[in-house]
């Protein structure tokens, strides 16, 4: 009887160990996505057409804020991109911050982007003259 219990215990152990669960489990895939998107701000304004609003967007792309690019896009009310312009973000710095340390410069760029559409300061970067030649059909 003693041997039967040991034999049953060993059989149960071998059967449970031989059940390979790895074949039923799917391996988890780790996807690392690197995004160079640092800042985005947009607003709807009457810009290229006085009867329809456009979406004005500024996008900051790059590895670091001071060495990145600022993309200024204008999209019409019907979803067509009217214009896109790219400048280095360092050009967003006010003249007082040109000689400041990098931390202060980054803070000032973030502030400029976040407050860009609060008043008419966006007109410094989105110029209507560039769109006056483009014929807008809505």
GROMACS .gro file of C-alpha atoms in nm:
model
  138
    1UNK     CA    1   0.000   0.000   0.000
    2UNK     CA    2   0.288   0.230   0.084
    3UNK     CA    3   0.438   0.175  -0.262
    4UNK     CA    4   0.108   0.239  -0.434
    5UNK     CA    5   0.075   0.583  -0.270
    6UNK     CA    6   0.432   0.674  -0.365
    7UNK     CA    7   0.370   0.547  -0.722
    8UNK     CA    8   0.047   0.750  -0.752
    9UNK     CA    9   0.218   1.062  -0.612
   10UNK     CA   10   0.512   1.027  -0.854
   11UNK     CA   11   0.277   0.964  -1.149
   12UNK     CA   12   0.074   1.272  -1.060
   13UNK     CA   13   0.395   1.476  -1.029
   14UNK     CA   14   0.527   1.362  -1.368
   15UNK     CA   15   0.196   1.422  -1.542
   16UNK     CA   16   0.162   1.772  -1.396
   17UNK     CA   17   0.522   1.857  -1.487
   18UNK     CA   18   0.490   1.728  -1.840
   19UNK     CA   19   0.192   1.953  -1.915
   20UNK     CA   20   0.373   2.222  -2.109
   21UNK     CA   21   0.176   2.542  -2.064
   22UNK     CA   22   0.413   2.737  -2.283
   23UNK     CA   23   0.251   2.602  -2.598
   24UNK     CA   24  -0.084   2.752  -2.502
   25UNK     CA   25   0.053   3.084  -2.384
   26UNK     CA   26   0.123   3.351  -2.641
   27UNK     CA   27   0.444   3.540  -2.589
   28UNK     CA   28   0.393   3.901  -2.500
   29UNK     CA   29   0.542   4.141  -2.744
   30UNK     CA   30   0.684   4.462  -2.615
   31UNK     CA   31   0.655   4.742  -2.864
   32UNK     CA   32   0.859   5.044  -2.795
   33UNK     CA   33   0.746   5.351  -2.980
   34UNK     CA   34   0.959   5.655  -2.978
   35UNK     CA   35   0.774   5.973  -3.039
   36UNK     CA   36   0.953   6.292  -3.118
   37UNK     CA   37   0.637   6.490  -3.052
   38UNK     CA   38   0.720   6.737  -2.775
   39UNK     CA   39   0.444   7.001  -2.781
   40UNK     CA   40   0.119   7.067  -2.969
   41UNK     CA   41  -0.121   7.358  -2.959
   42UNK     CA   42  -0.404   7.445  -3.193
   43UNK     CA   43  -0.696   7.682  -3.225
   44UNK     CA   44  -0.975   7.758  -3.466
   45UNK     CA   45  -0.968   8.111  -3.601
   46UNK     CA   46  -1.105   8.309  -3.890
   47UNK     CA   47  -0.783   8.325  -4.084
   48UNK     CA   48  -0.776   8.256  -4.457
   49UNK     CA   49  -1.147   8.297  -4.517
   50UNK     CA   50  -1.368   8.545  -4.329
   51UNK     CA   51  -1.673   8.318  -4.356
   52UNK     CA   52  -1.516   7.992  -4.228
   53UNK     CA   53  -1.280   7.914  -3.946
   54UNK     CA   54  -0.944   7.747  -4.005
   55UNK     CA   55  -0.752   7.526  -3.765
   56UNK     CA   56  -0.412   7.668  -3.684
   57UNK     CA   57  -0.172   7.420  -3.528
   58UNK     CA   58   0.182   7.441  -3.398
   59UNK     CA   59   0.369   7.113  -3.351
   60UNK     CA   60   0.711   7.083  -3.190
   61UNK     CA   61   0.903   6.775  -3.306
   62UNK     CA   62   1.253   6.668  -3.214
   63UNK     CA   63   1.474   6.501  -2.959
   64UNK     CA   64   1.505   6.805  -2.732
   65UNK     CA   65   1.306   7.125  -2.716
   66UNK     CA   66   1.593   7.356  -2.810
   67UNK     CA   67   1.711   7.143  -3.101
   68UNK     CA   68   1.371   7.068  -3.250
   69UNK     CA   69   1.152   7.206  -3.526
   70UNK     CA   70   0.828   7.400  -3.497
   71UNK     CA   71   0.573   7.318  -3.765
   72UNK     CA   72   0.295   7.570  -3.826
   73UNK     CA   73  -0.001   7.422  -4.013
   74UNK     CA   74  -0.322   7.581  -4.134
   75UNK     CA   75  -0.613   7.352  -4.219
   76UNK     CA   76  -0.932   7.481  -4.377
   77UNK     CA   77  -1.281   7.411  -4.246
   78UNK     CA   78  -1.324   7.129  -4.497
   79UNK     CA   79  -1.005   6.956  -4.380
   80UNK     CA   80  -0.766   7.057  -4.656
   81UNK     CA   81  -0.420   7.165  -4.550
   82UNK     CA   82  -0.369   7.519  -4.670
   83UNK     CA   83  -0.013   7.569  -4.560
   84UNK     CA   84   0.270   7.428  -4.356
   85UNK     CA   85   0.585   7.608  -4.249
   86UNK     CA   86   0.878   7.482  -4.041
   87UNK     CA   87   1.125   7.681  -3.834
   88UNK     CA   88   1.378   7.589  -3.564
   89UNK     CA   89   1.220   7.626  -3.219
   90UNK     CA   90   1.505   7.850  -3.113
   91UNK     CA   91   1.335   8.117  -3.325
   92UNK     CA   92   1.040   8.110  -3.084
   93UNK     CA   93   1.260   8.263  -2.812
   94UNK     CA   94   1.202   8.624  -2.719
   95UNK     CA   95   1.513   8.838  -2.753
   96UNK     CA   96   1.548   8.861  -2.373
   97UNK     CA   97   1.596   8.483  -2.353
   98UNK     CA   98   1.855   8.443  -2.629
   99UNK     CA   99   2.139   8.449  -2.374
  100UNK     CA  100   1.955   8.270  -2.091
  101UNK     CA  101   2.046   7.919  -1.980
  102UNK     CA  102   1.885   7.623  -2.155
  103UNK     CA  103   1.632   7.557  -1.877
  104UNK     CA  104   1.495   7.910  -1.896
  105UNK     CA  105   1.489   7.891  -2.275
  106UNK     CA  106   1.287   7.569  -2.266
  107UNK     CA  107   1.040   7.721  -2.020
  108UNK     CA  108   1.001   8.027  -2.240
  109UNK     CA  109   0.942   7.813  -2.553
  110UNK     CA  110   0.680   7.606  -2.368
  111UNK     CA  111   0.511   7.925  -2.253
  112UNK     CA  112   0.517   8.074  -2.602
  113UNK     CA  113   0.357   7.763  -2.753
  114UNK     CA  114   0.095   7.731  -2.479
  115UNK     CA  115  -0.009   8.098  -2.502
  116UNK     CA  116   0.031   8.135  -2.878
  117UNK     CA  117  -0.341   8.162  -2.953
  118UNK     CA  118  -0.446   8.361  -2.644
  119UNK     CA  119  -0.391   8.688  -2.828
  120UNK     CA  120  -0.275   8.793  -3.173
  121UNK     CA  121   0.086   8.676  -3.118
  122UNK     CA  122   0.021   8.381  -3.350
  123UNK     CA  123   0.024   8.630  -3.638
  124UNK     CA  124   0.402   8.652  -3.593
  125UNK     CA  125   0.426   8.290  -3.712
  126UNK     CA  126   0.112   8.243  -3.922
  127UNK     CA  127   0.121   8.522  -4.176
  128UNK     CA  128  -0.186   8.592  -4.385
  129UNK     CA  129   0.033   8.722  -4.668
  130UNK     CA  130   0.153   8.367  -4.733
  131UNK     CA  131  -0.207   8.252  -4.780
  132UNK     CA  132  -0.335   8.549  -4.978
  133UNK     CA  133  -0.194   8.395  -5.297
  134UNK     CA  134  -0.354   8.057  -5.231
  135UNK     CA  135  -0.707   8.028  -5.360
  136UNK     CA  136  -0.932   7.879  -5.093
  137UNK     CA  137  -1.244   7.696  -5.206
  138UNK     CA  138  -1.475   7.583  -4.928
   0.00000   0.00000   0.00000
